């Protein structure tokens, strides 16, 4: 069953094979948890919402018609559920937002020595990303961290491609503006390029 496609496993679930659903969960639970954690920033909350996603998935499989990839359908269900959760919560303090950005935009292809040298820059960038408005964070995560296309992001978020392009552009502009604010003194006193790279 592990060699089956998602769609084939879903057919097995619909035929009453309970083991098939467990295979589907095992195949996707890690990414769903990671996606939710990036959005909410709290381990326990992410775990609870991940369970909720898969309960909702089980109840909603009959609605899946194969018009989009199963993963796209599942990710959109996940982001919608988390968005609803966030709307029900009060705005979280900056400490929680900083925690939620850990691990974003890290280039895992770097050698260990290079990663160590970039640690300070990464931590500063993550802190600045945490200060961006919520509507930019998910888009930048999907585009830069997951490297999804605009079309894939549109299918997941339900937003038009033009809106995604605008939010990505504005998110990058805000990020650069915040970086310049933080590093203005260093730039003025050094008279040369600092060790930090201005975001492109």
PDB file of C-alpha atoms in Angstrom:
ATOM      1  CA  UNK A   1       0.000   0.000   0.000  1.00  0.00           C
ATOM      2  CA  UNK A   2       2.951   2.308   0.586  1.00  0.00           C
ATOM      3  CA  UNK A   3       3.581   2.305  -3.176  1.00  0.00           C
ATOM      4  CA  UNK A   4       0.054   3.469  -3.978  1.00  0.00           C
ATOM      5  CA  UNK A   5      -0.728   7.046  -4.971  1.00  0.00           C
ATOM      6  CA  UNK A   6      -2.746   9.207  -2.606  1.00  0.00           C
ATOM      7  CA  UNK A   7      -5.747   8.841  -4.883  1.00  0.00           C
ATOM      8  CA  UNK A   8      -5.510   5.048  -4.829  1.00  0.00           C
ATOM      9  CA  UNK A   9      -5.294   5.043  -1.037  1.00  0.00           C
ATOM     10  CA  UNK A  10      -8.349   7.305  -0.844  1.00  0.00           C
ATOM     11  CA  UNK A  11     -10.259   4.774  -2.945  1.00  0.00           C
ATOM     12  CA  UNK A  12      -9.240   2.105  -0.438  1.00  0.00           C
ATOM     13  CA  UNK A  13     -10.476   4.265   2.445  1.00  0.00           C
ATOM     14  CA  UNK A  14     -13.817   4.778   0.724  1.00  0.00           C
ATOM     15  CA  UNK A  15     -14.122   1.014   0.370  1.00  0.00           C
ATOM     16  CA  UNK A  16     -13.815   0.669   4.131  1.00  0.00           C
ATOM     17  CA  UNK A  17     -10.160  -0.290   4.553  1.00  0.00           C
ATOM     18  CA  UNK A  18      -9.162   1.393   7.835  1.00  0.00           C
ATOM     19  CA  UNK A  19      -5.473   0.578   7.365  1.00  0.00           C
ATOM     20  CA  UNK A  20      -5.465   2.710   4.222  1.00  0.00           C
ATOM     21  CA  UNK A  21      -6.339   5.843   6.149  1.00  0.00           C
ATOM     22  CA  UNK A  22      -3.468   5.241   8.581  1.00  0.00           C
ATOM     23  CA  UNK A  23      -1.100   5.063   5.609  1.00  0.00           C
ATOM     24  CA  UNK A  24      -2.450   8.378   4.330  1.00  0.00           C
ATOM     25  CA  UNK A  25      -1.947  10.006   7.733  1.00  0.00           C
ATOM     26  CA  UNK A  26       1.597   8.660   8.133  1.00  0.00           C
ATOM     27  CA  UNK A  27       2.490   9.914   4.664  1.00  0.00           C
ATOM     28  CA  UNK A  28       1.449  13.510   5.288  1.00  0.00           C
ATOM     29  CA  UNK A  29       1.395  14.161   9.044  1.00  0.00           C
ATOM     30  CA  UNK A  30       4.943  15.493   9.348  1.00  0.00           C
ATOM     31  CA  UNK A  31       4.534  18.140   6.685  1.00  0.00           C
ATOM     32  CA  UNK A  32       1.088  19.145   7.955  1.00  0.00           C
ATOM     33  CA  UNK A  33       2.467  19.525  11.474  1.00  0.00           C
ATOM     34  CA  UNK A  34       5.400  21.603  10.180  1.00  0.00           C
ATOM     35  CA  UNK A  35       3.117  23.834   8.139  1.00  0.00           C
ATOM     36  CA  UNK A  36       0.822  24.426  11.100  1.00  0.00           C
ATOM     37  CA  UNK A  37       3.726  25.037  13.465  1.00  0.00           C
ATOM     38  CA  UNK A  38       5.112  27.699  11.130  1.00  0.00           C
ATOM     39  CA  UNK A  39       1.730  29.423  11.240  1.00  0.00           C
ATOM     40  CA  UNK A  40       0.926  29.215  14.969  1.00  0.00           C
ATOM     41  CA  UNK A  41       4.349  28.955  16.609  1.00  0.00           C
ATOM     42  CA  UNK A  42       3.380  26.676  19.485  1.00  0.00           C
ATOM     43  CA  UNK A  43       4.179  22.953  19.635  1.00  0.00           C
ATOM     44  CA  UNK A  44       1.114  21.867  21.600  1.00  0.00           C
ATOM     45  CA  UNK A  45      -1.258  23.968  19.504  1.00  0.00           C
ATOM     46  CA  UNK A  46       0.298  22.629  16.300  1.00  0.00           C
ATOM     47  CA  UNK A  47      -0.143  19.057  17.529  1.00  0.00           C
ATOM     48  CA  UNK A  48      -3.789  19.643  18.413  1.00  0.00           C
ATOM     49  CA  UNK A  49      -4.541  21.335  15.101  1.00  0.00           C
ATOM     50  CA  UNK A  50      -2.753  18.571  13.190  1.00  0.00           C
ATOM     51  CA  UNK A  51      -5.063  16.012  14.801  1.00  0.00           C
ATOM     52  CA  UNK A  52      -8.025  18.211  13.968  1.00  0.00           C
ATOM     53  CA  UNK A  53      -6.942  18.411  10.336  1.00  0.00           C
ATOM     54  CA  UNK A  54      -6.862  14.634   9.974  1.00  0.00           C
ATOM     55  CA  UNK A  55     -10.202  14.205  11.733  1.00  0.00           C
ATOM     56  CA  UNK A  56     -11.661  16.734   9.318  1.00  0.00           C
ATOM     57  CA  UNK A  57      -9.912  15.005   6.431  1.00  0.00           C
ATOM     58  CA  UNK A  58     -11.481  11.660   7.280  1.00  0.00           C
ATOM     59  CA  UNK A  59     -14.918  13.248   7.381  1.00  0.00           C
ATOM     60  CA  UNK A  60     -14.336  15.165   4.138  1.00  0.00           C
ATOM     61  CA  UNK A  61     -12.762  12.534   1.879  1.00  0.00           C
ATOM     62  CA  UNK A  62     -16.081  12.040   0.136  1.00  0.00           C
ATOM     63  CA  UNK A  63     -15.781  15.644  -1.087  1.00  0.00           C
ATOM     64  CA  UNK A  64     -12.445  15.052  -2.808  1.00  0.00           C
ATOM     65  CA  UNK A  65     -13.088  14.779  -6.527  1.00  0.00           C
ATOM     66  CA  UNK A  66      -9.525  14.768  -7.843  1.00  0.00           C
ATOM     67  CA  UNK A  67      -9.896  18.112  -9.610  1.00  0.00           C
ATOM     68  CA  UNK A  68      -6.659  19.240  -7.920  1.00  0.00           C
ATOM     69  CA  UNK A  69      -3.791  17.240  -6.462  1.00  0.00           C
ATOM     70  CA  UNK A  70      -4.666  15.671  -3.132  1.00  0.00           C
ATOM     71  CA  UNK A  71      -1.775  17.467  -1.422  1.00  0.00           C
ATOM     72  CA  UNK A  72      -3.004  20.824  -2.680  1.00  0.00           C
ATOM     73  CA  UNK A  73      -6.514  20.042  -1.438  1.00  0.00           C
ATOM     74  CA  UNK A  74      -5.139  18.921   1.948  1.00  0.00           C
ATOM     75  CA  UNK A  75      -2.860  21.948   2.353  1.00  0.00           C
ATOM     76  CA  UNK A  76      -5.693  24.308   1.560  1.00  0.00           C
ATOM     77  CA  UNK A  77      -7.896  22.568   4.117  1.00  0.00           C
ATOM     78  CA  UNK A  78      -5.063  22.971   6.630  1.00  0.00           C
ATOM     79  CA  UNK A  79      -4.457  26.669   6.014  1.00  0.00           C
ATOM     80  CA  UNK A  80      -8.188  27.382   6.175  1.00  0.00           C
ATOM     81  CA  UNK A  81      -8.495  25.566   9.495  1.00  0.00           C
ATOM     82  CA  UNK A  82      -5.498  27.396  10.970  1.00  0.00           C
ATOM     83  CA  UNK A  83      -6.757  30.748   9.685  1.00  0.00           C
ATOM     84  CA  UNK A  84     -10.084  30.120  11.407  1.00  0.00           C
ATOM     85  CA  UNK A  85      -8.221  29.236  14.599  1.00  0.00           C
ATOM     86  CA  UNK A  86      -6.090  32.371  14.457  1.00  0.00           C
ATOM     87  CA  UNK A  87      -9.150  34.547  13.986  1.00  0.00           C
ATOM     88  CA  UNK A  88     -10.563  33.124  17.194  1.00  0.00           C
ATOM     89  CA  UNK A  89      -7.447  33.967  19.180  1.00  0.00           C
ATOM     90  CA  UNK A  90      -6.205  37.242  20.528  1.00  0.00           C
ATOM     91  CA  UNK A  91      -3.105  38.623  18.880  1.00  0.00           C
ATOM     92  CA  UNK A  92      -0.060  36.830  20.284  1.00  0.00           C
ATOM     93  CA  UNK A  93       2.913  38.678  21.817  1.00  0.00           C
ATOM     94  CA  UNK A  94       6.061  39.252  19.797  1.00  0.00           C
ATOM     95  CA  UNK A  95       7.884  36.487  21.731  1.00  0.00           C
ATOM     96  CA  UNK A  96       5.534  33.881  20.271  1.00  0.00           C
ATOM     97  CA  UNK A  97       5.945  35.304  16.800  1.00  0.00           C
ATOM     98  CA  UNK A  98       9.724  35.172  17.095  1.00  0.00           C
ATOM     99  CA  UNK A  99       9.538  31.531  18.149  1.00  0.00           C
ATOM    100  CA  UNK A 100       7.307  30.689  15.227  1.00  0.00           C
ATOM    101  CA  UNK A 101       9.837  31.954  12.705  1.00  0.00           C
ATOM    102  CA  UNK A 102      12.627  29.590  13.842  1.00  0.00           C
ATOM    103  CA  UNK A 103      13.851  27.452  10.996  1.00  0.00           C
ATOM    104  CA  UNK A 104      12.329  29.578   8.227  1.00  0.00           C
ATOM    105  CA  UNK A 105      14.400  30.529   5.225  1.00  0.00           C
ATOM    106  CA  UNK A 106      17.365  28.426   6.370  1.00  0.00           C
ATOM    107  CA  UNK A 107      19.461  27.164   3.486  1.00  0.00           C
ATOM    108  CA  UNK A 108      19.990  23.501   4.381  1.00  0.00           C
ATOM    109  CA  UNK A 109      22.378  23.043   1.450  1.00  0.00           C
ATOM    110  CA  UNK A 110      25.116  25.049   3.154  1.00  0.00           C
ATOM    111  CA  UNK A 111      28.085  23.285   4.705  1.00  0.00           C
ATOM    112  CA  UNK A 112      28.191  23.185   8.551  1.00  0.00           C
ATOM    113  CA  UNK A 113      30.902  25.839   8.706  1.00  0.00           C
ATOM    114  CA  UNK A 114      28.902  28.188   6.496  1.00  0.00           C
ATOM    115  CA  UNK A 115      25.766  27.590   8.542  1.00  0.00           C
ATOM    116  CA  UNK A 116      27.643  28.596  11.687  1.00  0.00           C
ATOM    117  CA  UNK A 117      28.849  31.806  10.074  1.00  0.00           C
ATOM    118  CA  UNK A 118      25.332  32.656   8.943  1.00  0.00           C
ATOM    119  CA  UNK A 119      23.649  31.907  12.269  1.00  0.00           C
ATOM    120  CA  UNK A 120      23.652  35.510  13.483  1.00  0.00           C
ATOM    121  CA  UNK A 121      22.285  36.794  10.175  1.00  0.00           C
ATOM    122  CA  UNK A 122      19.587  34.088  10.125  1.00  0.00           C
ATOM    123  CA  UNK A 123      18.478  34.886  13.657  1.00  0.00           C
ATOM    124  CA  UNK A 124      18.213  38.575  12.828  1.00  0.00           C
ATOM    125  CA  UNK A 125      16.272  37.813   9.650  1.00  0.00           C
ATOM    126  CA  UNK A 126      13.885  35.497  11.490  1.00  0.00           C
ATOM    127  CA  UNK A 127      13.244  38.198  14.074  1.00  0.00           C
ATOM    128  CA  UNK A 128      12.454  40.718  11.349  1.00  0.00           C
ATOM    129  CA  UNK A 129      10.200  38.266   9.516  1.00  0.00           C
ATOM    130  CA  UNK A 130       8.247  37.799  12.725  1.00  0.00           C
ATOM    131  CA  UNK A 131       7.327  41.483  12.637  1.00  0.00           C
ATOM    132  CA  UNK A 132       5.697  41.326   9.204  1.00  0.00           C
ATOM    133  CA  UNK A 133       1.882  41.414   8.975  1.00  0.00           C
ATOM    134  CA  UNK A 134       0.326  37.946   9.066  1.00  0.00           C
ATOM    135  CA  UNK A 135      -0.928  38.149   5.485  1.00  0.00           C
ATOM    136  CA  UNK A 136       2.672  38.224   4.216  1.00  0.00           C
ATOM    137  CA  UNK A 137       4.145  35.491   6.416  1.00  0.00           C
ATOM    138  CA  UNK A 138       2.387  32.462   4.944  1.00  0.00           C
ATOM    139  CA  UNK A 139       3.040  33.621   1.369  1.00  0.00           C
ATOM    140  CA  UNK A 140       6.751  34.129   2.013  1.00  0.00           C
ATOM    141  CA  UNK A 141       6.966  30.767   3.762  1.00  0.00           C
ATOM    142  CA  UNK A 142       5.294  28.883   0.914  1.00  0.00           C
ATOM    143  CA  UNK A 143       7.328  30.678  -1.756  1.00  0.00           C
ATOM    144  CA  UNK A 144      10.793  30.754  -0.185  1.00  0.00           C
ATOM    145  CA  UNK A 145      10.808  27.810   2.223  1.00  0.00           C
ATOM    146  CA  UNK A 146       8.600  25.334   0.343  1.00  0.00           C
ATOM    147  CA  UNK A 147       9.491  26.824  -3.067  1.00  0.00           C
ATOM    148  CA  UNK A 148       5.961  26.494  -4.402  1.00  0.00           C
ATOM    149  CA  UNK A 149       4.883  28.131  -7.637  1.00  0.00           C
ATOM    150  CA  UNK A 150       2.361  30.974  -7.733  1.00  0.00           C
ATOM    151  CA  UNK A 151      -0.239  28.582  -9.130  1.00  0.00           C
ATOM    152  CA  UNK A 152       0.317  26.093  -6.310  1.00  0.00           C
ATOM    153  CA  UNK A 153       0.081  28.878  -3.730  1.00  0.00           C
ATOM    154  CA  UNK A 154      -3.109  30.119  -5.351  1.00  0.00           C
ATOM    155  CA  UNK A 155      -4.669  26.664  -5.099  1.00  0.00           C
ATOM    156  CA  UNK A 156      -3.661  26.348  -1.427  1.00  0.00           C
ATOM    157  CA  UNK A 157      -4.617  29.829  -0.242  1.00  0.00           C
ATOM    158  CA  UNK A 158      -7.531  30.525  -2.586  1.00  0.00           C
ATOM    159  CA  UNK A 159      -5.966  33.883  -3.487  1.00  0.00           C
ATOM    160  CA  UNK A 160      -5.541  35.163  -7.063  1.00  0.00           C
ATOM    161  CA  UNK A 161      -2.014  34.962  -8.468  1.00  0.00           C
ATOM    162  CA  UNK A 162      -1.897  38.767  -8.794  1.00  0.00           C
ATOM    163  CA  UNK A 163      -2.674  39.116  -5.089  1.00  0.00           C
ATOM    164  CA  UNK A 164       0.076  36.642  -4.238  1.00  0.00           C
ATOM    165  CA  UNK A 165       2.565  38.531  -6.391  1.00  0.00           C
ATOM    166  CA  UNK A 166       1.637  41.804  -4.702  1.00  0.00           C
ATOM    167  CA  UNK A 167       1.899  40.373  -1.203  1.00  0.00           C
ATOM    168  CA  UNK A 168       5.234  38.741  -1.936  1.00  0.00           C
ATOM    169  CA  UNK A 169       6.612  41.995  -3.365  1.00  0.00           C
ATOM    170  CA  UNK A 170       5.344  44.064  -0.436  1.00  0.00           C
ATOM    171  CA  UNK A 171       6.545  41.487   2.078  1.00  0.00           C
ATOM    172  CA  UNK A 172      10.057  41.646   0.644  1.00  0.00           C
ATOM    173  CA  UNK A 173       9.956  45.451   0.611  1.00  0.00           C
ATOM    174  CA  UNK A 174       8.853  45.595   4.247  1.00  0.00           C
ATOM    175  CA  UNK A 175      11.530  43.107   5.215  1.00  0.00           C
ATOM    176  CA  UNK A 176      14.246  45.151   3.552  1.00  0.00           C
ATOM    177  CA  UNK A 177      12.919  48.335   5.179  1.00  0.00           C
ATOM    178  CA  UNK A 178      13.056  46.733   8.627  1.00  0.00           C
ATOM    179  CA  UNK A 179      16.543  45.403   7.956  1.00  0.00           C
ATOM    180  CA  UNK A 180      17.767  48.875   7.016  1.00  0.00           C
ATOM    181  CA  UNK A 181      16.237  50.352  10.172  1.00  0.00           C
ATOM    182  CA  UNK A 182      18.012  47.821  12.378  1.00  0.00           C
ATOM    183  CA  UNK A 183      21.360  48.097  10.598  1.00  0.00           C
ATOM    184  CA  UNK A 184      21.366  51.825   9.775  1.00  0.00           C
ATOM    185  CA  UNK A 185      23.884  52.704  12.502  1.00  0.00           C
ATOM    186  CA  UNK A 186      26.280  49.933  11.495  1.00  0.00           C
ATOM    187  CA  UNK A 187      26.104  50.978   7.848  1.00  0.00           C
ATOM    188  CA  UNK A 188      26.802  54.616   8.689  1.00  0.00           C
ATOM    189  CA  UNK A 189      29.747  53.904  11.015  1.00  0.00           C
ATOM    190  CA  UNK A 190      31.409  51.178   8.986  1.00  0.00           C
ATOM    191  CA  UNK A 191      31.436  52.997   5.685  1.00  0.00           C
ATOM    192  CA  UNK A 192      31.515  49.656   3.947  1.00  0.00           C
ATOM    193  CA  UNK A 193      29.424  46.524   3.532  1.00  0.00           C
ATOM    194  CA  UNK A 194      28.700  44.839   6.830  1.00  0.00           C
ATOM    195  CA  UNK A 195      28.758  41.097   7.339  1.00  0.00           C
ATOM    196  CA  UNK A 196      24.991  41.122   6.975  1.00  0.00           C
ATOM    197  CA  UNK A 197      23.563  40.790   3.483  1.00  0.00           C
ATOM    198  CA  UNK A 198      20.681  43.075   2.571  1.00  0.00           C
ATOM    199  CA  UNK A 199      17.718  40.918   1.512  1.00  0.00           C
ATOM    200  CA  UNK A 200      17.106  40.910  -2.205  1.00  0.00           C
TER     201      UNK A 200
END
